[in-house]
XYZ file of C-alpha atoms in Angstrom:
741
model
C -0.017 -0.054 0.043
C 3.085 2.360 0.366
C 3.452 2.478 -3.362
C -0.163 3.234 -3.857
C -0.033 6.025 -1.242
C 2.960 7.679 -2.943
C 1.479 7.575 -6.414
C -2.279 7.289 -5.699
C -2.798 10.390 -8.009
C -2.221 7.958 -11.000
C -4.959 5.605 -9.845
C -8.010 7.616 -10.952
C -11.215 5.961 -12.316
C -13.815 6.993 -14.818
C -17.557 6.991 -13.822
C -17.833 3.456 -14.552
C -15.141 2.587 -12.116
C -12.597 1.579 -14.698
C -8.999 2.397 -13.879
C -7.604 5.270 -16.150
C -4.717 4.585 -18.532
C -1.865 5.954 -16.172
C -2.840 3.452 -13.392
C -3.226 0.642 -15.916
C 0.365 1.510 -17.081
C 1.804 1.264 -13.710
C 0.261 -2.095 -13.107
C 1.447 -3.513 -16.475
C 5.018 -2.093 -15.805
C 5.421 -3.793 -12.514
C 4.423 -7.021 -13.990
C 6.615 -6.945 -17.146
C 9.611 -4.932 -15.912
C 9.782 -5.865 -12.212
C 8.433 -9.541 -12.836
C 6.259 -9.029 -9.738
C 3.571 -11.757 -9.071
C 0.046 -10.700 -9.687
C -0.875 -11.276 -5.950
C 1.978 -8.988 -4.783
C 1.027 -6.239 -7.434
C -2.757 -6.340 -6.149
C -1.667 -6.041 -2.520
C 1.042 -3.356 -3.220
C -1.368 -1.082 -5.243
C -4.480 -1.768 -3.294
C -6.275 -3.459 -6.173
C -8.308 -6.554 -6.642
C -6.474 -9.540 -7.915
C -9.009 -10.036 -10.764
C -8.572 -6.524 -11.922
C -4.830 -6.915 -11.899
C -5.103 -10.195 -13.953
C -7.335 -8.369 -16.505
C -4.950 -5.482 -16.903
C -1.770 -7.592 -17.430
C -3.542 -10.089 -19.655
C -4.807 -7.331 -22.045
C -2.633 -6.556 -25.088
C -3.052 -2.852 -25.377
C -3.680 0.239 -23.319
C -7.381 0.041 -24.420
C -9.701 -1.277 -21.769
C -10.641 -4.856 -22.207
C -14.210 -5.515 -23.263
C -15.055 -7.423 -20.114
C -12.944 -5.740 -17.354
C -13.564 -7.517 -14.125
C -12.830 -5.495 -10.926
C -13.269 -6.146 -7.226
C -14.679 -3.337 -5.183
C -12.867 -3.620 -1.852
C -13.896 -2.090 1.380
C -12.580 1.517 1.577
C -9.332 2.106 3.346
C -9.840 3.699 6.757
C -7.239 6.478 5.942
C -9.330 7.562 2.966
C -12.646 7.576 4.878
C -12.734 11.283 5.517
C -12.470 11.790 1.794
C -15.374 9.614 0.919
C -18.604 11.293 0.007
C -21.448 11.053 2.513
C -24.679 9.724 0.994
C -27.832 10.931 2.689
C -29.944 8.072 3.903
C -32.886 7.687 6.182
C -32.706 9.696 9.366
C -32.512 6.615 11.483
C -29.673 5.054 9.392
C -27.581 8.053 8.209
C -23.890 7.539 8.254
C -20.936 7.872 5.699
C -20.943 5.259 3.027
C -17.353 4.631 3.791
C -18.122 3.233 7.278
C -20.471 0.608 5.919
C -19.117 -2.550 4.215
C -20.304 -2.282 0.692
C -20.372 -4.608 -2.258
C -20.569 -1.679 -4.654
C -17.541 -0.633 -6.695
C -15.213 1.754 -4.925
C -15.992 5.204 -6.513
C -19.736 4.690 -7.274
C -20.820 7.177 -4.607
C -18.346 9.985 -5.454
C -19.975 13.240 -6.269
C -18.508 13.551 -9.792
C -19.627 9.992 -10.754
C -23.179 10.600 -9.422
C -23.277 13.916 -11.338
C -22.258 12.212 -14.508
C -25.055 9.570 -14.112
C -27.636 12.304 -13.358
C -26.681 14.133 -16.505
C -26.683 11.154 -18.745
C -30.138 10.125 -17.402
C -31.549 13.655 -17.897
C -30.384 13.719 -21.492
C -31.280 10.226 -22.449
C -33.964 9.281 -25.084
C -36.592 8.080 -26.276
C -37.509 8.269 -22.405
C -35.219 8.799 -19.563
C -33.100 5.706 -18.769
C -29.621 4.925 -17.238
C -27.008 2.360 -17.516
C -24.395 1.607 -14.738
C -21.613 -0.755 -15.786
C -19.425 -2.665 -13.181
C -22.045 -1.897 -10.426
C -20.854 -4.470 -7.847
C -17.988 -6.598 -6.795
C -17.705 -9.167 -9.633
C -16.848 -11.853 -7.142
C -20.195 -11.303 -5.434
C -22.068 -11.850 -8.701
C -20.017 -14.835 -9.634
C -21.087 -16.245 -6.325
C -24.706 -15.349 -7.036
C -24.510 -17.067 -10.414
C -23.247 -20.146 -8.825
C -25.811 -20.311 -6.140
C -28.626 -19.693 -8.587
C -27.292 -22.430 -10.925
C -26.903 -24.992 -8.152
C -29.788 -24.224 -5.799
C -32.718 -22.567 -7.731
C -35.003 -24.156 -10.125
C -36.545 -22.368 -13.186
C -39.874 -23.056 -14.704
C -40.504 -22.567 -18.430
C -43.269 -20.056 -18.742
C -45.021 -18.779 -21.908
C -47.851 -16.420 -22.522
C -48.818 -14.250 -25.336
C -46.302 -11.623 -24.294
C -43.263 -13.458 -23.175
C -41.376 -16.760 -23.266
C -38.896 -17.189 -20.405
C -37.574 -19.471 -17.608
C -38.589 -17.870 -14.397
C -37.529 -18.380 -10.697
C -39.944 -17.785 -7.805
C -40.284 -14.443 -6.261
C -37.054 -13.581 -4.501
C -38.373 -10.690 -2.379
C -39.260 -12.817 0.573
C -35.860 -14.657 1.003
C -36.108 -14.128 4.716
C -39.180 -16.322 4.725
C -37.143 -19.277 3.745
C -36.155 -21.805 6.335
C -32.578 -21.613 7.669
C -31.311 -24.602 5.666
C -32.557 -23.244 2.334
C -31.272 -19.719 3.286
C -27.853 -20.975 4.076
C -27.558 -22.051 0.380
C -28.142 -18.481 -0.872
C -25.986 -16.174 1.203
C -24.605 -14.148 -1.766
C -28.079 -13.687 -3.237
C -29.311 -12.485 0.114
C -26.467 -10.039 0.199
C -27.134 -8.934 -3.328
C -30.836 -8.290 -2.529
C -29.781 -6.297 0.584
C -27.422 -4.162 -1.236
C -29.880 -3.321 -4.027
C -32.597 -2.317 -1.575
C -30.238 -0.632 0.910
C -31.050 2.895 1.943
C -27.872 4.225 0.402
C -28.481 2.705 -3.028
C -32.121 3.427 -3.144
C -31.310 7.265 -2.368
C -28.548 7.092 -4.983
C -30.904 5.821 -7.653
C -33.665 8.232 -6.610
C -31.262 11.110 -7.131
C -30.308 9.832 -10.643
C -33.974 9.244 -11.778
C -35.658 12.063 -9.928
C -38.348 9.414 -8.882
C -38.830 10.503 -5.402
C -38.298 8.288 -2.241
C -38.204 4.514 -2.959
C -39.499 1.854 -0.653
C -37.051 -0.465 1.317
C -39.861 -2.481 2.715
C -41.472 -3.507 -0.500
C -38.788 -5.500 -2.346
C -39.723 -6.997 -5.773
C -37.227 -9.053 -7.790
C -36.989 -12.320 -9.630
C -34.401 -14.149 -11.820
C -35.263 -14.530 -15.491
C -33.380 -16.765 -17.851
C -33.697 -16.343 -21.544
C -32.421 -19.127 -23.765
C -32.558 -19.083 -27.610
C -36.289 -18.342 -28.644
C -37.067 -16.430 -25.440
C -38.490 -12.949 -25.554
C -40.569 -10.268 -23.898
C -42.742 -8.072 -26.050
C -43.490 -4.443 -25.868
C -45.099 -3.098 -22.649
C -44.630 -0.089 -20.215
C -44.197 -1.792 -16.794
C -46.933 0.417 -15.261
C -48.664 -1.617 -12.650
C -49.613 -0.574 -9.097
C -46.958 1.097 -7.078
C -43.922 0.564 -9.321
C -41.674 3.551 -9.552
C -38.393 2.512 -11.032
C -37.730 -0.614 -13.104
C -34.286 -2.272 -13.296
C -32.308 -5.215 -14.779
C -28.981 -6.563 -13.323
C -27.277 -8.854 -15.858
C -25.783 -12.096 -14.611
C -24.579 -13.352 -17.941
C -21.457 -15.556 -18.171
C -18.537 -13.301 -16.999
C -16.043 -15.400 -18.870
C -17.904 -15.352 -22.214
C -18.670 -11.787 -23.207
C -22.267 -11.543 -24.484
C -22.267 -10.638 -28.329
C -24.736 -8.090 -29.533
C -25.562 -10.450 -32.485
C -27.063 -12.850 -30.083
C -30.012 -10.746 -29.304
C -31.489 -10.261 -25.873
C -31.125 -6.599 -25.776
C -33.317 -4.192 -23.828
C -35.014 -2.068 -26.483
C -36.661 1.216 -25.862
C -39.629 2.533 -28.027
C -40.241 6.236 -28.656
C -43.840 7.510 -28.453
C -45.990 9.592 -30.806
C -48.414 12.173 -29.507
C -51.709 12.057 -31.356
C -55.300 13.166 -30.698
C -57.457 10.671 -29.117
C -61.267 10.110 -29.597
C -61.936 12.763 -26.932
C -59.727 15.351 -28.560
C -56.956 15.055 -25.906
C -53.335 14.388 -26.714
C -52.573 10.623 -26.279
C -49.145 9.048 -26.516
C -48.779 5.714 -28.253
C -45.563 3.727 -28.937
C -43.954 3.753 -32.335
C -43.855 0.338 -34.075
C -39.917 0.599 -34.167
C -37.607 0.849 -31.188
C -34.928 3.598 -31.300
C -32.503 2.495 -28.567
C -31.011 -0.957 -27.919
C -29.029 -1.884 -24.829
C -27.167 -5.330 -25.181
C -26.617 -7.349 -21.928
C -23.394 -7.319 -20.153
C -22.250 -8.973 -16.942
C -22.492 -6.740 -13.857
C -24.426 -4.037 -15.830
C -27.585 -2.429 -14.354
C -30.203 -0.780 -16.811
C -33.009 1.228 -15.123
C -35.766 3.649 -15.786
C -38.541 5.436 -13.930
C -41.914 3.841 -14.752
C -43.719 6.355 -16.836
C -47.390 5.643 -17.757
C -47.842 5.631 -21.544
C -44.204 6.445 -22.069
C -41.716 3.859 -20.809
C -42.484 1.240 -23.506
C -39.807 -1.447 -23.894
C -39.247 -5.048 -24.876
C -36.535 -7.740 -24.652
C -35.241 -8.830 -27.921
C -35.441 -12.422 -28.697
C -32.287 -14.424 -27.752
C -31.354 -15.750 -31.216
C -30.423 -19.480 -31.830
C -27.047 -19.826 -33.555
C -27.151 -20.236 -37.374
C -26.541 -23.849 -38.183
C -22.855 -24.567 -38.307
C -21.798 -21.013 -38.242
C -20.338 -20.770 -34.795
C -19.371 -24.313 -34.148
C -17.357 -24.429 -37.379
C -15.612 -21.156 -36.726
C -14.644 -22.031 -33.295
C -13.693 -25.610 -34.113
C -16.130 -26.993 -31.520
C -19.486 -26.499 -29.699
C -20.881 -22.854 -29.841
C -20.981 -20.884 -26.533
C -24.266 -21.232 -24.666
C -26.452 -18.164 -25.001
C -28.001 -17.937 -21.583
C -29.303 -14.492 -20.666
C -29.609 -14.560 -16.914
C -30.611 -11.408 -15.154
C -32.335 -10.231 -12.034
C -35.175 -7.962 -12.896
C -37.367 -6.021 -10.469
C -38.873 -2.931 -9.395
C -38.485 -0.243 -6.698
C -41.817 0.888 -5.255
C -43.304 3.935 -3.785
C -42.962 4.138 -0.023
C -45.199 2.103 2.056
C -47.169 2.655 5.224
C -44.755 3.622 7.929
C -41.890 4.763 5.556
C -40.717 8.316 4.876
C -42.397 9.694 1.846
C -45.582 7.617 2.267
C -48.704 9.290 0.715
C -51.973 7.822 1.538
C -54.058 6.880 -1.487
C -51.120 7.300 -4.080
C -51.024 3.581 -4.922
C -54.714 3.671 -5.835
C -54.144 6.659 -7.966
C -51.296 5.018 -9.746
C -53.238 1.871 -10.405
C -55.621 3.893 -12.614
C -52.745 4.484 -14.949
C -51.627 0.926 -15.295
C -50.983 -0.844 -18.578
C -54.263 -2.784 -18.102
C -56.217 0.393 -17.947
C -54.595 1.708 -21.102
C -55.261 -1.437 -22.959
C -58.898 -1.278 -22.027
C -59.263 2.491 -22.398
C -60.958 4.278 -25.123
C -57.922 4.612 -27.488
C -59.094 2.141 -30.188
C -58.995 5.099 -32.717
C -55.269 4.884 -32.345
C -55.126 1.228 -33.363
C -54.265 0.089 -36.891
C -55.803 -1.681 -38.770
C -59.168 -0.166 -38.094
C -62.175 -2.501 -38.635
C -63.838 -1.673 -41.919
C -66.837 -4.113 -42.127
C -68.823 -4.317 -45.280
C -72.488 -4.912 -44.572
C -74.353 -7.650 -46.467
C -77.823 -6.965 -47.882
C -80.321 -9.067 -46.014
C -81.371 -12.189 -47.985
C -84.287 -14.617 -47.843
C -83.795 -18.200 -47.318
C -83.960 -19.021 -51.170
C -81.499 -16.231 -51.970
C -78.915 -17.839 -49.689
C -78.807 -20.896 -51.879
C -75.850 -21.244 -54.396
C -77.041 -20.544 -57.948
C -75.177 -21.478 -61.171
C -73.060 -18.242 -61.240
C -72.058 -18.927 -57.683
C -71.155 -22.572 -58.434
C -69.049 -21.384 -61.450
C -67.159 -18.794 -59.387
C -66.428 -21.225 -56.453
C -65.273 -24.013 -58.728
C -62.463 -21.724 -59.853
C -61.152 -21.609 -56.331
C -62.500 -24.168 -53.941
C -61.904 -27.884 -54.075
C -65.076 -29.584 -55.350
C -65.381 -31.808 -52.409
C -66.343 -28.891 -50.340
C -69.214 -27.881 -52.644
C -71.020 -31.233 -52.367
C -74.269 -31.186 -50.492
C -73.295 -34.095 -48.260
C -69.970 -32.456 -47.311
C -71.741 -29.092 -46.573
C -74.286 -30.848 -44.521
C -71.743 -32.730 -42.553
C -69.648 -29.536 -42.047
C -72.627 -27.561 -40.760
C -73.451 -30.429 -38.299
C -69.889 -30.582 -36.885
C -69.550 -26.891 -36.662
C -72.822 -26.517 -34.730
C -71.597 -28.964 -32.172
C -67.883 -27.907 -31.969
C -68.033 -24.239 -32.859
C -64.618 -24.628 -34.697
C -63.403 -26.376 -37.717
C -60.218 -26.745 -39.902
C -60.383 -27.641 -43.569
C -57.261 -28.918 -45.327
C -56.511 -28.623 -49.144
C -59.220 -26.006 -49.402
C -58.258 -24.397 -52.721
C -58.033 -26.254 -55.961
C -54.360 -27.419 -56.702
C -53.786 -24.934 -59.540
C -54.845 -21.983 -57.324
C -52.874 -23.201 -54.483
C -49.768 -23.583 -56.610
C -49.970 -20.124 -58.052
C -50.646 -18.664 -54.546
C -47.570 -20.437 -53.206
C -45.427 -19.038 -56.136
C -46.772 -15.614 -55.422
C -45.876 -15.809 -51.724
C -42.501 -17.310 -52.220
C -41.618 -14.709 -54.705
C -42.450 -12.064 -52.187
C -40.352 -13.654 -49.536
C -37.384 -13.888 -51.908
C -37.231 -10.093 -52.175
C -36.269 -8.452 -48.876
C -38.499 -5.703 -47.457
C -37.385 -2.218 -46.966
C -35.433 -1.617 -43.677
C -37.798 0.897 -42.171
C -41.658 0.638 -41.696
C -41.959 4.072 -43.278
C -40.294 2.720 -46.479
C -42.404 -0.458 -46.362
C -45.611 1.585 -46.284
C -44.340 4.009 -48.906
C -43.607 1.118 -51.319
C -47.034 -0.411 -50.778
C -49.283 -2.397 -50.551
C -48.368 -3.193 -46.955
C -49.259 -1.333 -43.926
C -48.082 -1.669 -40.401
C -50.252 -2.798 -37.589
C -49.758 -0.837 -34.433
C -49.248 0.149 -31.447
C -46.699 -2.595 -30.689
C -47.917 -3.137 -26.985
C -51.099 -4.625 -28.803
C -49.831 -6.033 -32.109
C -47.353 -5.652 -35.011
C -47.557 -7.153 -38.421
C -48.035 -6.190 -42.094
C -51.413 -6.101 -43.520
C -53.430 -5.228 -46.584
C -57.186 -4.622 -46.036
C -60.152 -5.071 -48.217
C -61.970 -1.799 -48.047
C -64.975 -2.273 -50.330
C -66.335 -2.785 -53.942
C -63.959 -0.205 -55.414
C -60.747 -1.983 -54.389
C -60.795 -4.962 -56.968
C -60.036 -2.621 -59.821
C -57.060 -1.232 -57.953
C -56.009 -4.767 -57.139
C -56.218 -5.700 -60.691
C -53.470 -3.159 -61.545
C -51.125 -5.037 -59.197
C -48.129 -6.956 -60.578
C -48.945 -10.142 -62.178
C -46.841 -12.050 -59.599
C -49.103 -10.790 -56.870
C -52.460 -11.344 -58.638
C -53.637 -14.552 -56.884
C -52.866 -13.112 -53.471
C -54.957 -9.953 -54.465
C -57.726 -11.844 -56.140
C -58.220 -14.001 -53.071
C -58.474 -10.858 -50.811
C -60.520 -8.684 -53.096
C -62.270 -11.296 -55.315
C -63.332 -14.619 -53.796
C -63.648 -13.928 -50.057
C -65.749 -10.768 -50.386
C -67.983 -12.219 -53.048
C -71.767 -13.086 -52.460
C -71.016 -16.661 -53.517
C -68.369 -17.113 -50.743
C -70.884 -15.587 -48.298
C -73.480 -18.129 -49.155
C -71.010 -20.981 -48.970
C -69.859 -19.935 -45.494
C -73.451 -19.645 -44.351
C -74.143 -23.230 -45.603
C -70.922 -24.606 -44.032
C -71.542 -23.009 -40.651
C -75.394 -22.783 -40.454
C -74.930 -19.076 -39.461
C -76.568 -15.852 -40.872
C -73.739 -13.368 -41.781
C -74.460 -9.697 -41.713
C -70.996 -8.169 -42.521
C -67.471 -9.008 -43.201
C -64.051 -7.539 -42.428
C -61.039 -9.004 -44.393
C -57.354 -8.398 -44.401
C -54.204 -10.170 -45.464
C -51.595 -10.469 -42.781
C -47.889 -11.230 -42.904
C -46.085 -11.955 -39.620
C -42.364 -11.456 -40.245
C -39.971 -13.819 -38.424
C -38.111 -12.162 -35.480
C -40.657 -9.254 -35.477
C -44.415 -9.720 -35.479
C -47.214 -10.996 -33.134
C -50.598 -10.065 -31.693
C -51.288 -9.994 -28.005
C -54.316 -11.451 -26.315
C -57.555 -9.452 -26.699
C -61.155 -9.956 -26.647
C -63.538 -8.366 -29.328
C -65.981 -5.708 -28.262
C -69.105 -6.871 -30.162
C -71.878 -7.882 -27.879
C -72.732 -10.969 -30.020
C -70.566 -13.807 -30.951
C -68.922 -13.588 -34.372
C -67.601 -15.966 -36.938
C -63.821 -15.748 -37.687
C -62.041 -17.440 -40.519
C -58.290 -17.814 -41.153
C -57.098 -18.777 -44.603
C -53.576 -20.126 -43.796
C -51.151 -19.426 -46.773
C -47.721 -20.045 -45.064
C -45.575 -22.018 -47.681
C -42.619 -22.832 -45.322
C -42.570 -25.957 -43.100
C -41.223 -26.722 -39.694
C -43.963 -24.917 -37.583
C -45.093 -28.059 -35.809
C -42.276 -29.260 -33.528
C -42.288 -32.607 -31.824
C -42.224 -32.099 -27.958
C -38.650 -32.207 -26.529
C -37.812 -34.936 -24.221
C -37.773 -32.474 -21.264
C -40.966 -30.783 -22.370
C -39.482 -27.268 -22.402
C -40.544 -26.532 -25.908
C -37.542 -24.316 -26.736
C -37.536 -25.365 -30.347
C -41.090 -23.994 -30.933
C -40.887 -21.113 -33.414
C -44.322 -19.633 -32.612
C -46.564 -18.267 -35.107
C -49.599 -20.394 -34.018
C -53.037 -18.761 -33.575
C -54.542 -19.554 -30.164
C -58.205 -19.035 -28.756
C -58.405 -19.177 -25.040
C -61.121 -18.932 -22.401
C -61.005 -15.674 -20.659
C -62.140 -14.931 -17.128
C -65.298 -12.907 -16.391
C -65.292 -10.039 -14.029
C -68.326 -11.032 -12.032
C -66.286 -11.648 -8.836
C -65.489 -8.177 -7.756
C -63.556 -7.487 -4.654
C -65.912 -7.105 -1.714
C -63.297 -5.561 0.533
C -61.500 -3.177 -1.709
C -60.515 -0.951 1.169
C -58.983 -3.676 3.207
C -55.633 -2.400 4.614
C -53.448 -5.451 4.393
C -50.011 -4.435 3.030
C -48.583 -7.928 3.137
C -51.477 -9.381 1.023
C -51.285 -6.432 -1.375
C -47.634 -7.019 -1.901
C -48.292 -10.722 -2.561
C -51.065 -9.755 -5.217
C -48.703 -7.391 -7.029
C -45.963 -10.140 -7.091
C -48.559 -12.524 -8.731
C -49.483 -9.774 -11.184
C -45.844 -9.235 -12.134
C -45.373 -9.550 -15.919
C -48.457 -11.721 -16.207
C -50.838 -8.876 -16.066
C -49.277 -6.748 -18.816
C -51.543 -8.624 -21.280
C -55.160 -7.443 -21.299
C -56.570 -10.895 -20.776
C -54.966 -11.353 -17.391
C -57.107 -8.779 -15.673
C -59.827 -11.274 -14.503
C -57.210 -13.622 -13.308
C -55.520 -10.882 -11.240
C -58.826 -10.061 -9.549
C -59.631 -13.677 -8.859
C -56.199 -14.138 -7.369
C -56.753 -11.100 -5.172
C -59.907 -12.704 -3.867
C -58.081 -15.939 -3.213
C -55.309 -14.287 -1.279
C -57.724 -12.341 0.955
C -59.596 -15.608 1.716
C -56.230 -16.881 2.956
C -55.424 -19.444 0.356
C -51.796 -20.382 -0.294
C -50.049 -18.362 -3.051
C -48.879 -21.682 -4.424
C -52.347 -22.727 -3.974
C -53.379 -26.142 -5.213
C -56.870 -24.736 -6.145
C -55.498 -21.718 -8.068
C -56.975 -21.151 -11.577
C -54.510 -20.730 -14.378
C -53.710 -17.450 -15.884
C -55.788 -16.955 -18.965
C -52.807 -16.053 -21.025
C -50.536 -18.813 -19.702
C -50.822 -21.829 -21.854
C -49.134 -24.947 -23.225
C -49.041 -24.811 -27.037
C -50.996 -27.715 -28.333
C -51.403 -29.348 -31.680
C -54.744 -29.108 -33.426
C -56.708 -32.262 -32.700
C -55.295 -33.115 -29.377
C -58.688 -33.000 -27.797
C -59.639 -30.853 -24.771
C -57.113 -27.914 -24.289
C -54.969 -27.529 -21.162
C -54.779 -24.195 -19.345
C -57.768 -22.688 -21.026
C -56.706 -23.363 -24.600
C -59.904 -23.744 -26.695
C -58.417 -23.944 -30.045
C -54.759 -23.776 -31.256
C -53.494 -24.241 -34.733
C -49.866 -23.762 -36.226
C -49.345 -22.031 -39.491
C -50.148 -24.158 -42.523
C -50.763 -23.879 -46.271
C -53.950 -24.104 -48.000
C -55.943 -24.543 -44.886
C -59.218 -22.797 -43.821
C -60.062 -22.556 -40.101
C -63.484 -21.326 -38.899
C -64.238 -20.389 -35.183
C -67.450 -19.100 -33.544
C -65.980 -16.714 -31.170
C -67.835 -15.383 -28.097
C -67.049 -11.796 -26.753
C -65.042 -13.094 -23.721
C -62.715 -15.426 -25.691
C -59.060 -14.250 -26.034
C -57.262 -14.615 -29.260
C -53.653 -13.999 -30.264
C -50.953 -14.923 -32.813
C -47.760 -15.971 -30.949
C -44.529 -14.068 -31.734
C -42.722 -15.534 -34.822
C -39.229 -16.460 -33.839
C -36.250 -15.594 -36.104
C -35.597 -19.247 -36.166
C -38.670 -19.974 -38.279
C -38.004 -20.882 -41.902
C -40.158 -18.161 -43.196
C -42.940 -15.639 -42.507
C -46.463 -16.501 -41.393
C -49.141 -15.595 -44.093
C -52.969 -15.663 -43.789
C -56.093 -13.916 -44.636
C -58.229 -13.073 -41.744
C -61.975 -12.584 -41.903
C -64.391 -11.383 -39.149
C -68.093 -11.817 -39.835
C -70.959 -10.205 -37.961
C -73.949 -12.513 -37.130
C -77.703 -11.974 -36.786
C -78.935 -11.989 -33.230
C -80.483 -15.441 -32.423
C -83.995 -14.199 -31.765
C -84.027 -12.342 -35.197
C -82.888 -15.236 -37.355
C -85.377 -15.758 -40.047
C -86.833 -12.278 -39.896
C -84.449 -10.187 -41.853
C -82.120 -12.918 -43.012
C -82.788 -16.462 -43.970
C -81.593 -19.407 -41.988
C -79.320 -21.249 -44.469
C -80.608 -24.808 -45.242
C -79.669 -27.185 -47.986
C -83.179 -27.572 -49.185
C -81.815 -27.542 -52.776
C -78.527 -29.260 -53.671
C -75.974 -27.231 -55.634
C -75.681 -28.750 -59.154
C -72.211 -29.489 -59.951
C -70.835 -30.706 -63.421
C -70.919 -34.418 -63.897
C -67.029 -34.474 -64.487
C -66.519 -32.861 -60.976
C -68.731 -35.423 -59.314
C -67.064 -38.209 -60.997
C -63.601 -36.935 -59.751
């Protein structure tokens, strides 16, 4: 330490705690010129052994990519020069007098000022990044404890796919034997929620006081295929969101592996009530890749702090293993994520009623608010003229048109009667080989030709090039679409390039026709009042829809014409059942929860149970369909049921992907079908039923293509009054040659 005291002016550090070049030069000189052992250098200079090793092992004066340092307890002789950090009145003392796992210079005034400035000038919304936050040895020990002692459950909803640990907030509630296995993890939690660091973070973010009583953290592991889609984190009393990365310290994370925290800018538009409303752009503007010992954080801001976690990408076949001469490095994005909350009852800064006020601004409220005017595509239903029973029968012109498109087997009276019977019983149906082979072949060639030509890089350029538009906002859905808007569009579609003609003709010709309306009525035994049609393209690595219900008071008929030419969408279950090879893209209908069971004791003051409720809501309630389950769970908790409760109902948006035809669905799945080609699905959907298309992984062999149709229905008691009830009282007359085939 004598050497350090004589030349300590050389050992300055930047805001991230990295040793500046003069100090690094001294370390390297003692190693190369004096041939001193690393242990002696570390002791002599007052540095960590790992830091010395990193410096001498690097080949230049530039800082290594993954500089590892050890933040040691401050020297008593330097205590008077350490900056005091103001903490709670009952715990105020200089930071230097407390054993800290944070890096040495973190609490210095100039370092704090630099972070405050960076945070204030960040975009698209205020956020911060602190690298080398803690003693790397502590985090290495945390990783080891997690890998050896914690179990992770694969969990998949419409909005995410992850491996998640249990809630780590209540570590103190573990038995002594279990707690003894996680000493470093407990230390980490105590440091993150210490008064000193909460005050430090509050100064950077300007968030106001943060609770030390209400801790909220979990460990999430993302393996290839895992992701978290766009949301704003606004739930309950959350004030600051954070992610502390525990990626492999010996294998630096590569940006090309994905897994980045991505931030979305917002656009201010006029809502239906004339007031300015913020809505997220479909494209992110900032990407923050993971790095070991890096903390990313931001203040939770309703309608503004929209972000996602990029998919962790699977290695391209043969690329890494061949270049490395062996197995590719494992891409495991491990991180502790959590939230700092507003002060709770009994803490300084507590404001009565603030939590209830913040709840009104939650993501769930935004999803269910009157902002449909900001959603695209907007429904553009085309009303059908009422028809009598006889007018709903197929005439010769109808048969001629349908024979150009639909396989003859599906026009036979016996087939239509059987379909109507089955649909009446099951309310869903899937038809394979729906189009005649010649049409199917031309349609496939058309789509493959489009996939062979890359789309423009930006969504603005995609829309300018036409005909695609971009579905938005991304916290509800994102995909490319072309919409049928009425009788005037077929002429415009006819002017499309010849290679696109069959795709356009299907959207603007067959499906909106009266002939297809009649056929669909006969096949489902339903009276149709309107149709809303659009072609959808879900690009791999980008697109999805989140779980929503429809607002119509009546059931409606929905059809999906699957037109995905690539294969590999249906994966056999892995031996371990984790389903990591699933590339998504399947469409799911799920039973939602009704809201009849309202809380009877809304004003019950039970902070422990409220904390438990919010922990249960964590991440799961960012999707609209989870509101009913959250309310149900609140009721269960207040009735004293175990949070692991054996009687607990499943979250409506948590599911196990099933293959069509497996029988009754698990976890509320009513109907689930992967992408296919030349298949028509029909579903009678009640207002409370959730529907979504799962995010399409970049590992998919191609994009998902379909045409989606929503059809309004006549009220049951009016059937037969304005519209005719379709019945096959007269069989369609098909050409003899068709019947013989």
